[in-house]
Short mmCIF file of C-alpha atoms and ligand atoms in Angstrom, two decimals:
data_model
loop_
_atom_site.label_atom_id
_atom_site.label_comp_id
_atom_site.label_asym_id
_atom_site.label_seq_id
_atom_site.Cartn_x
_atom_site.Cartn_y
_atom_site.Cartn_z
CA MET A 292 197.31 -101.52 -47.78
CA GLY A 293 200.68 -103.11 -48.56
CA ASP A 294 202.52 -105.82 -46.71
CA ARG A 295 202.96 -105.25 -43.01
CA ARG A 296 205.56 -107.90 -42.41
CA ILE A 297 208.62 -106.85 -40.45
CA THR A 298 211.78 -107.52 -42.42
CA ASN A 299 214.25 -105.43 -40.43
CA HIS A 300 214.41 -105.80 -36.65
CA PRO A 301 217.24 -105.07 -34.19
CA ILE A 302 216.59 -108.22 -32.13
CA LEU A 303 214.29 -110.62 -33.89
CA GLN A 304 214.67 -112.53 -37.11
CA PHE A 305 211.65 -113.76 -38.92
CA SER A 306 212.28 -116.62 -41.25
CA GLU A 307 210.43 -116.24 -44.50
CA GLY A 308 208.05 -119.15 -44.09
CA GLU A 309 206.60 -120.89 -47.09
CA ILE A 310 203.73 -119.11 -48.81
CA ILE A 311 200.26 -120.43 -48.00
CA HIS A 312 197.34 -119.67 -50.31
CA PHE A 313 193.85 -119.09 -48.92
CA THR A 314 190.77 -117.05 -49.75
CA PHE A 315 189.04 -114.32 -47.78
CA ASP A 316 185.43 -113.67 -48.84
CA GLY A 317 186.30 -115.18 -52.19
CA LYS A 318 189.45 -113.11 -52.77
CA PRO A 319 192.70 -115.07 -53.10
CA MET A 320 195.31 -114.11 -50.48
CA GLU A 321 198.75 -115.20 -49.34
CA GLY A 322 199.94 -115.95 -45.84
CA ARG A 323 203.12 -117.50 -44.48
CA GLU A 324 203.89 -120.76 -42.74
CA GLY A 325 203.52 -120.07 -39.00
CA ASP A 326 200.68 -117.56 -39.42
CA THR A 327 197.36 -117.75 -37.66
CA ILE A 328 194.35 -116.88 -39.81
CA ALA A 329 194.10 -113.46 -38.13
CA SER A 330 197.81 -112.67 -38.48
CA ALA A 331 197.71 -113.54 -42.18
CA LEU A 332 194.64 -111.34 -42.71
CA HIS A 333 196.28 -108.50 -40.82
CA ALA A 334 199.39 -108.79 -42.96
CA ASN A 335 197.07 -108.33 -45.94
CA GLY A 336 195.57 -105.21 -44.36
CA VAL A 337 192.30 -106.84 -43.28
CA LYS A 338 191.21 -105.51 -39.89
CA VAL A 339 187.48 -106.22 -39.91
CA LEU A 340 186.97 -109.92 -39.21
CA GLY A 341 183.26 -109.94 -38.52
CA TYR A 342 180.22 -107.98 -37.43
CA HIS A 343 178.54 -108.16 -34.04
CA PHE A 344 175.46 -110.37 -34.40
CA MET A 345 173.13 -107.80 -32.82
CA THR A 346 174.60 -104.32 -33.26
CA LYS A 347 176.17 -105.18 -36.66
CA ARG A 348 179.21 -103.13 -35.70
CA PRO A 349 182.56 -104.23 -37.15
CA ARG A 350 184.85 -106.37 -34.99
CA GLY A 351 188.57 -107.04 -35.15
CA PHE A 352 190.82 -109.09 -32.90
CA TYR A 353 191.52 -107.80 -29.39
CA CYS A 354 193.60 -110.20 -27.29
CA ALA A 355 195.21 -112.35 -30.02
CA ILE A 356 195.67 -115.22 -27.55
CA GLY A 357 192.26 -116.88 -27.58
CA ASN A 358 190.71 -115.25 -24.52
CA CYS A 359 188.06 -112.83 -25.78
CA SER A 360 186.20 -114.22 -28.85
CA SER A 361 186.44 -110.91 -30.68
CA CYS A 362 187.91 -112.58 -33.78
CA LEU A 363 185.28 -115.18 -34.69
CA MET A 364 184.96 -116.01 -38.41
CA ILE A 365 183.66 -118.75 -40.68
CA VAL A 366 186.43 -121.11 -41.78
CA ASN A 367 185.76 -123.87 -44.30
CA GLY A 368 182.07 -123.43 -43.53
CA LYS A 369 182.49 -123.78 -39.77
CA SER A 370 181.42 -120.70 -37.82
CA ASN A 371 182.80 -119.22 -34.58
CA VAL A 372 186.42 -120.15 -35.26
CA ARG A 373 188.85 -118.15 -33.11
CA THR A 374 191.03 -116.96 -35.93
CA CYS A 375 193.66 -115.38 -33.68
CA THR A 376 194.88 -118.79 -32.55
CA ALA A 377 193.76 -121.06 -35.41
CA PRO A 378 196.78 -121.86 -37.64
CA LEU A 379 196.46 -120.89 -41.30
CA LYS A 380 196.34 -123.87 -43.62
CA SER A 381 196.67 -124.12 -47.36
CA GLY A 382 193.40 -123.73 -49.28
CA MET A 383 191.38 -122.44 -46.34
CA ILE A 384 188.14 -120.66 -47.18
CA VAL A 385 187.84 -117.80 -44.71
CA GLU A 386 184.69 -115.71 -44.52
CA THR A 387 183.39 -112.74 -42.57
CA GLN A 388 180.84 -113.74 -39.93
CA TYR A 389 177.72 -111.56 -39.64
CA ASP A 390 175.59 -113.53 -37.20
CA ARG A 391 175.74 -115.95 -34.29
CA GLY A 392 176.74 -118.82 -36.55
CA VAL A 393 175.62 -122.45 -36.33
CA PRO A 394 176.84 -125.04 -33.86
CA ASP A 395 179.20 -127.68 -35.24
CA ASP A 396 177.06 -130.77 -35.30
CA VAL A 397 173.74 -129.32 -36.52
CA MET B 76 189.02 -143.17 -22.07
CA MET B 77 190.20 -141.66 -18.81
CA TYR B 78 193.90 -140.88 -18.37
CA GLU B 79 195.26 -141.31 -14.87
CA ILE B 80 198.42 -139.49 -13.87
CA ASP B 81 200.10 -138.02 -10.80
CA LEU B 82 200.03 -134.36 -11.70
CA ALA B 83 198.35 -132.24 -14.35
CA VAL B 84 199.79 -128.79 -14.90
CA ILE B 85 197.36 -126.44 -16.64
CA GLY B 86 199.16 -123.72 -18.60
CA GLY B 87 202.61 -123.82 -20.19
CA GLY B 88 203.82 -120.31 -19.33
CA PRO B 89 206.84 -119.72 -17.06
CA ALA B 90 204.90 -120.80 -13.96
CA GLY B 91 203.56 -124.03 -15.49
CA LEU B 92 206.90 -124.89 -17.13
CA MET B 93 208.71 -124.58 -13.81
CA ALA B 94 206.03 -126.57 -11.97
CA ALA B 95 206.21 -129.40 -14.51
CA ASN B 96 210.02 -129.46 -14.51
CA THR B 97 210.28 -129.48 -10.73
CA ALA B 98 207.64 -132.15 -10.14
CA ALA B 99 209.13 -134.40 -12.84
CA GLU B 100 212.57 -133.98 -11.35
CA ALA B 101 211.17 -135.14 -7.99
CA GLY B 102 209.84 -138.26 -9.70
CA ALA B 103 206.17 -137.50 -10.42
CA LYS B 104 204.47 -138.41 -13.71
CA VAL B 105 203.37 -135.11 -15.21
CA LEU B 106 200.94 -134.06 -17.92
CA LEU B 107 201.37 -130.48 -19.11
CA LEU B 108 198.38 -128.94 -20.87
CA GLU B 109 198.81 -125.84 -23.02
CA ARG B 110 196.10 -124.11 -25.02
CA ASP B 111 198.51 -122.63 -27.58
CA GLY B 112 200.34 -124.58 -30.24
CA HIS B 113 203.60 -123.67 -28.47
CA LEU B 114 204.90 -123.39 -24.90
CA GLY B 115 206.05 -120.25 -23.10
CA GLY B 116 202.93 -118.19 -22.36
CA GLN B 117 203.55 -114.46 -22.21
CA LEU B 118 207.31 -115.03 -22.21
CA VAL B 119 207.43 -115.96 -25.88
CA LYS B 120 206.83 -112.41 -27.01
CA GLN B 121 209.16 -110.70 -24.57
CA THR B 122 212.22 -109.70 -26.47
CA HIS B 123 213.69 -107.44 -23.80
CA LYS B 124 216.25 -108.53 -21.23
CA PHE B 125 214.91 -109.39 -17.79
CA PHE B 126 215.73 -107.80 -14.47
CA GLY B 127 216.36 -109.77 -11.31
CA SER B 128 219.09 -112.08 -10.17
CA GLU B 129 220.79 -114.88 -12.04
CA GLU B 130 218.63 -117.57 -10.42
CA GLN B 131 215.67 -115.96 -12.14
CA HIS B 132 217.48 -115.87 -15.48
CA ALA B 133 218.05 -112.12 -15.46
CA SER B 134 219.61 -110.62 -18.57
CA MET B 135 218.19 -113.47 -20.65
CA ARG B 136 215.42 -112.46 -23.02
CA GLY B 137 211.94 -113.79 -22.23
CA ASN B 138 211.71 -115.75 -25.47
CA ASP B 139 215.02 -117.53 -24.74
CA ILE B 140 213.94 -118.45 -21.20
CA SER B 141 210.82 -120.16 -22.48
CA THR B 142 212.80 -122.19 -25.03
CA MET B 143 215.24 -123.30 -22.34
CA LEU B 144 212.48 -124.42 -19.96
CA GLY B 145 210.62 -126.23 -22.73
CA ASP B 146 213.77 -128.07 -23.80
CA ARG B 147 214.50 -129.18 -20.24
CA LEU B 148 211.08 -130.87 -20.07
CA GLY B 149 212.14 -133.13 -22.92
CA SER B 150 214.95 -134.57 -20.80
CA PHE B 151 212.55 -136.45 -18.52
CA GLY B 152 211.49 -138.88 -21.21
CA GLU B 153 208.24 -140.71 -20.60
CA ARG B 154 207.70 -139.15 -17.20
CA VAL B 155 206.49 -135.96 -18.86
CA THR B 156 203.73 -135.75 -21.44
CA VAL B 157 203.05 -132.43 -23.13
CA TRP B 158 199.79 -131.75 -24.91
CA LYS B 159 199.82 -128.57 -26.96
CA SER B 160 196.70 -127.06 -28.54
CA ALA B 161 194.97 -128.53 -25.48
CA THR B 162 192.49 -126.22 -23.77
CA VAL B 163 191.16 -127.23 -20.38
CA ILE B 164 187.46 -126.44 -20.57
CA GLY B 165 186.11 -127.91 -17.35
CA PHE B 166 187.25 -128.71 -13.81
CA TYR B 167 184.73 -130.81 -11.92
CA GLU B 168 184.22 -131.32 -8.21
CA ASP B 169 185.22 -135.00 -8.42
CA GLY B 170 188.63 -133.88 -9.70
CA VAL B 171 188.05 -134.68 -13.37
CA ILE B 172 189.31 -132.14 -15.87
CA THR B 173 187.99 -132.02 -19.41
CA ILE B 174 190.11 -130.99 -22.35
CA ASP B 175 189.64 -129.97 -25.98
CA HIS B 176 192.82 -131.40 -27.48
CA ASN B 177 193.05 -130.41 -31.15
CA GLY B 178 189.29 -130.77 -31.45
CA ILE B 179 189.16 -134.09 -29.56
CA TYR B 180 187.37 -134.17 -26.23
CA LYS B 181 189.37 -135.84 -23.45
CA LYS B 182 188.99 -136.48 -19.74
CA VAL B 183 191.79 -136.73 -17.20
CA LYS B 184 191.70 -137.54 -13.51
CA PRO B 185 194.99 -136.44 -12.00
CA MET B 186 195.89 -136.96 -8.34
CA ARG B 187 197.13 -133.36 -8.10
CA VAL B 188 196.66 -130.26 -10.25
CA VAL B 189 198.73 -127.09 -10.62
CA VAL B 190 196.68 -124.32 -12.20
CA ALA B 191 198.99 -121.84 -13.98
CA THR B 192 196.66 -120.26 -16.52
CA GLY B 193 198.11 -116.74 -16.26
CA ALA B 194 196.06 -113.62 -16.83
CA SER B 195 193.93 -111.75 -19.32
CA GLU B 196 194.07 -108.09 -20.21
CA LYS B 197 191.76 -105.51 -18.69
CA PHE B 198 189.71 -103.23 -20.90
CA LEU B 199 188.64 -99.57 -20.81
CA SER B 200 185.23 -98.13 -21.54
CA PHE B 201 184.94 -95.17 -23.92
CA PRO B 202 182.76 -94.46 -26.97
CA ASN B 203 183.62 -96.68 -29.97
CA ASN B 204 185.99 -98.85 -27.94
CA ASP B 205 184.92 -101.83 -30.07
CA LEU B 206 186.38 -100.48 -33.32
CA PRO B 207 188.84 -102.76 -35.10
CA GLY B 208 192.32 -101.35 -34.53
CA ILE B 209 191.83 -101.16 -30.77
CA TYR B 210 194.05 -103.92 -29.45
CA GLY B 211 195.32 -105.14 -26.11
CA ALA B 212 199.02 -104.53 -25.49
CA GLY B 213 199.64 -108.26 -25.36
CA ALA B 214 197.95 -108.66 -28.74
CA VAL B 215 200.14 -105.99 -30.30
CA GLN B 216 203.18 -107.70 -28.84
CA THR B 217 202.03 -111.07 -30.16
CA MET B 218 201.46 -109.73 -33.68
CA MET B 219 204.88 -108.07 -33.79
CA ASN B 220 207.14 -110.42 -31.90
CA VAL B 221 205.59 -113.80 -32.62
CA TYR B 222 204.16 -113.35 -36.13
CA GLY B 223 206.41 -110.53 -37.32
CA ILE B 224 203.56 -108.29 -38.39
CA ARG B 225 203.20 -104.57 -37.70
CA PRO B 226 199.86 -103.81 -36.05
CA GLY B 227 199.55 -100.52 -37.95
CA GLN B 228 201.45 -97.37 -38.80
CA ARG B 229 200.78 -94.99 -35.92
CA VAL B 230 199.82 -96.15 -32.44
CA LEU B 231 198.35 -94.33 -29.48
CA MET B 232 199.32 -96.19 -26.30
CA ILE B 233 197.00 -96.06 -23.29
CA GLY B 234 198.80 -96.80 -20.02
CA ALA B 235 202.34 -96.00 -18.84
CA GLY B 236 202.93 -99.05 -16.67
CA ASN B 237 205.83 -101.34 -17.54
CA ILE B 238 203.88 -103.15 -20.21
CA GLY B 239 202.75 -99.93 -21.94
CA LEU B 240 206.30 -98.61 -21.91
CA ILE B 241 207.93 -101.83 -23.09
CA VAL B 242 205.44 -102.41 -25.89
CA SER B 243 205.86 -98.79 -27.04
CA TYR B 244 209.58 -99.36 -27.30
CA GLN B 245 209.08 -102.61 -29.16
CA LEU B 246 206.74 -100.83 -31.60
CA LEU B 247 209.50 -98.34 -32.35
CA GLN B 248 211.94 -101.22 -32.89
CA ALA B 249 209.53 -102.72 -35.40
CA GLY B 250 209.37 -99.45 -37.29
CA VAL B 251 205.93 -98.31 -36.11
CA SER B 252 205.47 -94.74 -34.89
CA VAL B 253 204.00 -94.10 -31.43
CA ALA B 254 202.00 -90.85 -31.31
CA ALA B 255 201.97 -90.63 -27.49
CA ILE B 256 201.57 -92.62 -24.31
CA VAL B 257 198.52 -91.55 -22.32
CA GLU B 258 198.40 -92.20 -18.56
CA GLY B 259 195.52 -91.35 -16.23
CA LEU B 260 197.59 -91.19 -13.08
CA PRO B 261 199.64 -88.08 -12.34
CA HIS B 262 202.82 -90.20 -12.50
CA ILE B 263 204.37 -92.93 -14.65
CA GLY B 264 203.70 -96.38 -13.19
CA GLY B 265 206.53 -98.27 -14.91
CA TYR B 266 210.26 -98.29 -14.25
CA ALA B 267 212.22 -95.10 -15.02
CA VAL B 268 214.63 -96.98 -17.35
CA HIS B 269 211.81 -98.00 -19.64
CA ALA B 270 210.24 -94.52 -19.55
CA SER B 271 213.46 -92.74 -20.43
CA LYS B 272 214.11 -95.10 -23.36
CA VAL B 273 210.84 -94.14 -25.07
CA ARG B 274 211.19 -90.47 -24.16
CA ARG B 275 214.65 -90.39 -25.68
CA ALA B 276 213.11 -91.76 -28.86
CA GLY B 277 210.81 -88.73 -28.89
CA VAL B 278 207.54 -90.26 -27.65
CA PRO B 279 205.67 -87.93 -25.28
CA ILE B 280 204.28 -89.48 -22.08
CA LEU B 281 201.15 -87.54 -21.12
CA THR B 282 200.30 -88.09 -17.45
CA SER B 283 196.91 -87.00 -15.99
CA HIS B 284 195.44 -87.65 -19.45
CA THR B 285 192.78 -90.03 -20.68
CA ILE B 286 191.23 -91.23 -23.90
CA VAL B 287 187.82 -89.61 -24.44
CA ARG B 288 186.71 -91.46 -27.55
CA ALA B 289 187.84 -93.27 -30.68
CA ASP B 290 186.55 -92.53 -34.19
CA GLY B 291 186.63 -94.21 -37.57
CA ALA B 292 184.27 -95.71 -40.12
CA GLU B 293 185.21 -99.40 -40.17
CA SER B 294 188.37 -99.16 -38.08
CA VAL B 295 190.28 -96.62 -35.98
CA GLU B 296 191.20 -93.38 -37.73
CA SER B 297 191.65 -91.08 -34.74
CA ALA B 298 191.45 -90.78 -30.98
CA THR B 299 190.43 -87.85 -28.82
CA ILE B 300 192.40 -87.38 -25.63
CA ALA B 301 192.21 -84.79 -22.85
CA GLU B 302 193.73 -83.82 -19.55
CA ILE B 303 191.86 -84.85 -16.41
CA ASP B 304 191.62 -83.23 -13.00
CA ARG B 305 192.19 -84.94 -9.65
CA GLY B 306 188.62 -86.25 -9.65
CA TRP B 307 189.31 -87.91 -13.05
CA ASN B 308 186.99 -85.39 -14.82
CA VAL B 309 187.87 -84.38 -18.37
CA ILE B 310 189.01 -80.76 -18.71
CA GLN B 311 187.04 -79.78 -21.82
CA ARG B 312 189.34 -77.09 -23.20
CA THR B 313 192.28 -79.53 -23.28
CA MET B 314 190.61 -81.97 -25.69
CA LYS B 315 192.59 -82.78 -28.80
CA THR B 316 192.32 -85.27 -31.62
CA ILE B 317 195.24 -87.45 -32.65
CA ALA B 318 195.42 -89.29 -35.95
CA CYS B 319 196.26 -92.98 -35.45
CA ASP B 320 195.25 -96.34 -36.88
CA VAL B 321 195.86 -98.35 -33.71
CA ILE B 322 194.91 -97.69 -30.10
CA CYS B 323 196.77 -100.01 -27.78
CA ILE B 324 195.18 -100.65 -24.37
CA SER B 325 197.61 -101.42 -21.60
CA VAL B 326 195.76 -100.90 -18.36
CA GLY B 327 196.71 -104.00 -16.48
CA LEU B 328 196.00 -107.69 -16.21
CA THR B 329 193.51 -109.73 -14.26
CA PRO B 330 193.93 -113.39 -13.18
CA LEU B 331 192.40 -115.98 -15.54
CA ALA B 332 190.78 -117.89 -12.71
CA GLU B 333 187.62 -119.45 -14.21
CA LEU B 334 188.88 -123.00 -13.68
CA LEU B 335 189.52 -122.30 -10.00
CA TRP B 336 185.97 -120.97 -9.55
CA GLN B 337 184.70 -124.15 -11.23
CA ALA B 338 186.82 -126.37 -9.02
CA GLY B 339 185.17 -124.72 -6.01
CA CYS B 340 188.21 -122.89 -4.63
CA LYS B 341 187.48 -120.09 -2.18
CA MET B 342 188.16 -116.82 -3.97
CA ARG B 343 188.67 -113.27 -2.73
CA TYR B 344 188.61 -109.97 -4.61
CA ILE B 345 191.97 -108.29 -3.98
CA PRO B 346 192.49 -105.24 -6.22
CA SER B 347 196.26 -105.04 -5.67
CA LEU B 348 196.59 -108.59 -7.07
CA GLY B 349 194.52 -107.71 -10.15
CA GLY B 350 191.07 -109.11 -9.26
CA SER B 351 189.60 -112.28 -7.77
CA VAL B 352 192.28 -114.70 -6.60
CA PRO B 353 192.15 -118.05 -4.81
CA LEU B 354 193.01 -118.27 -1.12
CA ARG B 355 196.13 -120.39 -0.61
CA ASN B 356 198.42 -121.74 2.10
CA ASP B 357 202.21 -121.49 2.22
CA CYS B 358 202.49 -124.50 -0.11
CA LEU B 359 200.44 -122.63 -2.73
CA GLU B 360 197.61 -125.13 -2.22
CA THR B 361 194.09 -123.70 -2.55
CA THR B 362 191.13 -124.48 -0.29
CA VAL B 363 190.42 -127.49 -2.52
CA LYS B 364 192.84 -130.20 -1.47
CA GLY B 365 195.28 -131.22 -4.18
CA VAL B 366 194.74 -128.08 -6.27
CA PHE B 367 197.78 -125.81 -6.36
CA ILE B 368 198.33 -122.45 -8.07
CA ALA B 369 201.31 -120.56 -9.49
CA GLY B 370 202.02 -117.43 -11.48
CA ASP B 371 199.73 -114.62 -12.58
CA VAL B 372 196.56 -116.63 -11.84
CA SER B 373 197.44 -116.42 -8.14
CA GLY B 374 197.97 -112.64 -8.34
CA ILE B 375 199.54 -110.42 -11.00
CA GLU B 376 203.30 -110.11 -10.50
CA GLU B 377 206.14 -110.79 -12.90
CA ALA B 378 207.67 -113.68 -14.73
CA SER B 379 210.42 -114.03 -12.14
CA ALA B 380 207.92 -114.52 -9.32
CA ALA B 381 205.82 -116.76 -11.57
CA MET B 382 208.79 -119.07 -12.14
CA VAL B 383 209.63 -119.36 -8.45
CA GLU B 384 205.98 -119.94 -7.57
CA GLY B 385 205.84 -122.61 -10.25
CA ARG B 386 208.87 -124.32 -8.77
CA LEU B 387 207.34 -124.19 -5.27
CA ALA B 388 203.94 -125.50 -6.43
CA GLY B 389 205.61 -128.33 -8.40
CA LEU B 390 207.77 -129.22 -5.43
CA GLU B 391 204.83 -129.27 -3.00
CA ALA B 392 202.43 -131.08 -5.31
CA ALA B 393 205.03 -133.81 -5.84
CA ALA B 394 205.92 -133.94 -2.13
CA SER B 395 202.26 -134.40 -1.19
CA LEU B 396 202.31 -137.55 -3.34
CA GLY B 397 205.41 -138.86 -1.59
CA PHE B 398 207.93 -137.69 -4.19
CA LYS B 399 210.26 -135.95 -1.80
CA SER B 400 214.01 -135.87 -2.39
CA GLU B 401 216.50 -135.32 0.42
CA ARG B 402 216.92 -131.82 -0.97
CA TYR B 403 213.25 -130.99 -0.45
CA CYS B 404 213.73 -128.72 2.60
CA GLU B 405 216.64 -126.94 0.99
CA GLU B 406 214.69 -126.35 -2.23
CA ARG B 407 211.63 -125.13 -0.39
CA ASN B 408 213.67 -122.66 1.65
CA ASP B 409 215.37 -121.44 -1.48
CA CYS B 410 211.98 -120.73 -3.10
CA MET B 411 210.75 -118.89 -0.02
CA GLU B 412 213.89 -116.77 0.12
CA GLN B 413 213.72 -115.90 -3.56
CA LEU B 414 210.07 -114.92 -3.31
CA ALA B 415 210.75 -112.76 -0.25
CA ALA B 416 213.60 -111.04 -2.08
CA LEU B 417 211.48 -110.42 -5.20
CA ARG B 418 208.74 -108.95 -3.05
CA SER B 419 210.97 -106.73 -0.93
CA GLY B 420 211.27 -102.98 -1.31
CA PRO B 421 208.72 -100.18 -1.34
CA THR B 422 207.28 -100.83 -4.83
CA ALA B 423 206.22 -104.33 -3.79
CA GLU B 424 204.28 -103.11 -0.75
CA LYS B 425 201.00 -103.49 -2.70
CA ILE B 426 201.84 -107.10 -3.55
CA ARG B 427 202.83 -107.92 0.03
CA SER B 428 199.63 -106.55 1.55
CA GLY B 429 197.55 -108.20 -1.20
CA LEU B 430 199.17 -111.57 -0.58
CA ALA B 431 198.60 -111.24 3.15
CA CYS B 432 194.85 -111.00 2.42
CA ALA B 433 194.99 -114.11 0.22
CA GLU B 434 196.53 -116.39 2.83
CA CYS B 435 194.64 -119.21 4.47
CA ARG B 436 195.73 -121.87 6.92
C1 FAD C 166 204.72 -106.65 -22.18
C2 FAD C 166 205.08 -107.47 -20.98
C3 FAD C 166 206.33 -107.28 -20.43
C4 FAD C 166 206.72 -108.02 -19.31
N1 FAD C 166 207.99 -107.84 -18.82
C5 FAD C 166 208.43 -108.58 -17.76
C6 FAD C 166 209.78 -108.46 -17.23
O1 FAD C 166 210.61 -107.68 -17.73
N2 FAD C 166 210.14 -109.21 -16.17
C7 FAD C 166 209.26 -110.08 -15.62
O2 FAD C 166 209.63 -110.75 -14.66
N3 FAD C 166 207.98 -110.22 -16.08
C8 FAD C 166 207.53 -109.50 -17.13
N4 FAD C 166 206.22 -109.63 -17.60
C9 FAD C 166 205.26 -110.46 -16.88
C10 FAD C 166 205.33 -111.93 -17.20
O3 FAD C 166 205.30 -112.15 -18.59
C11 FAD C 166 204.15 -112.63 -16.59
O4 FAD C 166 204.05 -112.29 -15.25
C12 FAD C 166 204.35 -114.14 -16.68
O5 FAD C 166 204.37 -114.53 -18.04
C13 FAD C 166 203.27 -114.91 -15.94
O6 FAD C 166 203.50 -116.28 -16.08
P1 FAD C 166 202.35 -117.35 -15.98
O7 FAD C 166 202.98 -118.66 -16.28
O8 FAD C 166 201.64 -117.18 -14.71
O9 FAD C 166 201.28 -116.96 -17.10
P2 FAD C 166 201.37 -116.89 -18.71
O10 FAD C 166 202.73 -116.55 -19.18
O11 FAD C 166 200.24 -116.00 -19.10
O12 FAD C 166 201.05 -118.38 -19.16
C14 FAD C 166 199.79 -118.98 -18.97
C15 FAD C 166 199.61 -120.08 -19.99
O13 FAD C 166 198.44 -120.81 -19.71
C16 FAD C 166 197.76 -121.12 -20.90
N5 FAD C 166 196.35 -121.34 -20.59
C17 FAD C 166 195.45 -120.42 -20.13
N6 FAD C 166 194.24 -121.00 -19.95
C18 FAD C 166 194.38 -122.31 -20.30
C19 FAD C 166 193.48 -123.42 -20.34
N7 FAD C 166 192.20 -123.31 -19.96
N8 FAD C 166 193.95 -124.62 -20.76
C20 FAD C 166 195.26 -124.75 -21.16
N9 FAD C 166 196.15 -123.73 -21.13
C21 FAD C 166 195.71 -122.52 -20.71
C22 FAD C 166 198.01 -119.91 -21.77
O14 FAD C 166 197.86 -120.19 -23.14
C23 FAD C 166 199.46 -119.55 -21.41
O15 FAD C 166 200.39 -120.18 -22.23
C24 FAD C 166 205.80 -108.91 -18.71
C25 FAD C 166 204.52 -109.10 -19.26
C26 FAD C 166 204.16 -108.41 -20.40
C27 FAD C 166 202.79 -108.63 -21.00
S1 FES C 167 191.19 -111.92 -30.37
FE1 FES C 167 190.61 -112.60 -28.43
S2 FES C 167 189.98 -114.63 -28.85
FE2 FES C 167 190.82 -114.00 -30.72
#
């Protein structure tokens, strides 16, 4: 899969943010300061973020700005997190979501 | 706890930033609410230089414009409060707006509101259109230009409007190959300058073509495209399969107007403005008194128009509260003239007729 980070760009400069460690379905992964959960996963080659609760078809992100709910995952045990806008934090436990999830306060 | 302020501006894109700046300058106490962790809206990811005149910051790059407008807000001190990571989730008939601010639920009752929530991307229906690897053009732009991550290795772009053309060019700049740009219409919708840039780089633009289906096990591996006739029917013998790991959908935007529906604004479906838009008067006030609009949510145009609309809405919202400087008339006329100039010319005919349908007294 390899790293997908852009290092050479005619206009933009991306500062090499500090490395942030997290896990995805138990596997240790690295992201960068400034990443969202989805951008960090994408940089690691992960495109499938969850499965539709009824059809069980794979889902990835679509809008990447928090409009469409295509990127819902379980983060630190909390389901239905919009990973395209949620900032990546050190030690996060990120998991694929296969169902509707459970509401916060149940 | 209920916060009470003069003006709440919902959305920190170019329209909202201008509205907040202008109203604060007139003397109003402003609260700016932005869902993202940063200000700038769509502008943040636009790395190309803008068209237009100097007043609309032409030849600056979108990302620099948003930084400049955000910085200016800081100069008003306590008069301006900015809440980032603050999503407005409800707009009630008694004027209360409810907000999820970093996970904390808050209520605000502003005297006036400017809604500048922008737009969301339209989608296309075709078999397997839910496969991971099928992304909106804005999403691809966000991944590349905000997070510095390539969306894939080989992209098929659907749509040859300005956005499809610009994002294709930006993909090339980021070192991603673009297999082709597919456009259903018999002609290219975007500006010729953008089209010739991508063509020169060797990307074919296939007009009168459509995507027939996508295929792949867990994510996109290929797309089937074909020529279409005048009735938009697929010409079977022209079908061909293109290997790609990303399909980028760029078929237009539609106003993000849920909050205006909730507030009870009268809406009208106007296709040339991108979908359902609120009726408004010449102060950009909707049919609900005290609720103003600006930018893409009032009809899909461009950042330049969004900024002038934001300035006008901020000016009028403040004026309706009594914050009216002696330069008010001058400023208002300037906004009107700039908008008229931006909307002149044959390509803006659609916008002009759409806006005429959205007017109310
Ligand atoms: C690829 C591309 C290229 C473009 N090129 C040009 C160009 O060359 N020249 C030009 O003039 N224009 C260009 N545009 C268009 C321009 O970017 C948009 O018209 C402009 O950004 C619209 O401004 P806005 O403030 O209305 O909306 P946006 O920029 O979309 O901002 C809306 C803001 O509201 C926030 N928001 C939404 N809902 C809520 C909520 N419930 N609570 C809190 N906040 C919320 C969003 O997070 C966002 O920050 C381009 C657009 C794209 C996508
Ligand atoms: S991808 Fe649309 S909400 Fe996350």
